[in-house]
Amino acid sequence: MPARWRKFIGGIGMLVFLGLYAALAVMLFDRLPDVWAIKLAYMAVVGIVWGVPLFPLITWMSRGR
């Protein structure tokens, strides 16, 4: 598959993933107890972890031929 197509498909995949991830993160945030420390820790973890599932997709997108 040409690199342009991989980047296009990967870009669309990233947008879909991030939209779903954000929606899920907000839904779970609303269910947390009303304690600022728990919400702060949750947001810190959610804010860092979003990139981990994207590593394989980015690697696939940047693979050269």
Coordinates of C-alpha atoms in Angstrom, one line a residue:
M1 CA 0.0 0.0 0.0
P2 CA 1.4 3.4 -0.9
A3 CA 2.5 5.7 2.0
R4 CA -0.1 8.3 1.1
W5 CA -2.9 5.8 1.6
R6 CA -1.4 4.6 4.9
K7 CA -1.2 8.1 6.2
F8 CA -4.7 8.9 5.0
I9 CA -6.2 5.8 6.6
G10 CA -4.1 6.3 9.7
G11 CA -5.2 9.9 10.1
I12 CA -8.9 8.9 9.8
G13 CA -8.3 6.1 12.3
M14 CA -6.7 8.5 14.8
L15 CA -9.6 10.9 14.6
V16 CA -12.1 8.2 15.1
F17 CA -10.1 6.7 18.0
L18 CA -9.6 10.1 19.7
G19 CA -13.3 11.0 19.4
L20 CA -14.3 7.7 21.0
Y21 CA -11.6 7.9 23.6
A22 CA -12.6 11.4 24.6
A23 CA -16.3 10.4 24.8
L24 CA -15.5 7.4 26.9
A25 CA -13.2 9.4 29.2
V26 CA -15.9 12.0 29.8
M27 CA -18.5 9.3 30.5
L28 CA -16.3 7.7 33.1
F29 CA -15.3 11.0 34.6
D30 CA -18.9 11.8 35.3
R31 CA -19.2 8.5 37.3
L32 CA -16.3 9.3 39.6
P33 CA -16.9 10.3 43.2
D34 CA -16.9 14.0 43.8
V35 CA -13.4 14.0 45.3
W36 CA -10.9 16.4 43.7
A37 CA -7.9 14.1 44.2
I38 CA -9.5 11.2 42.5
K39 CA -10.6 13.4 39.5
L40 CA -7.1 14.9 39.3
A41 CA -5.5 11.5 39.3
Y42 CA -8.0 10.2 36.7
M43 CA -7.4 13.1 34.4
A44 CA -3.6 12.7 34.7
V45 CA -3.8 9.1 33.7
V46 CA -6.3 9.5 30.9
G47 CA -4.3 12.5 29.6
I48 CA -1.1 10.4 29.3
V49 CA -2.5 7.0 28.3
W50 CA -4.3 8.1 25.1
G51 CA -1.1 7.9 23.1
V52 CA -0.2 4.3 24.0
P53 CA -2.8 2.6 21.7
L54 CA -1.7 5.0 18.8
F55 CA 1.9 3.8 18.7
P56 CA 1.3 0.8 16.5
L57 CA -0.8 2.9 14.1
I58 CA 1.8 5.6 13.9
T59 CA 4.5 2.9 13.3
W60 CA 2.4 1.4 10.5
M61 CA 1.8 4.8 9.0
S62 CA 5.4 5.7 8.9
R63 CA 6.7 2.4 7.6
G64 CA 8.6 3.1 4.4
R65 CA 8.7 1.1 1.2

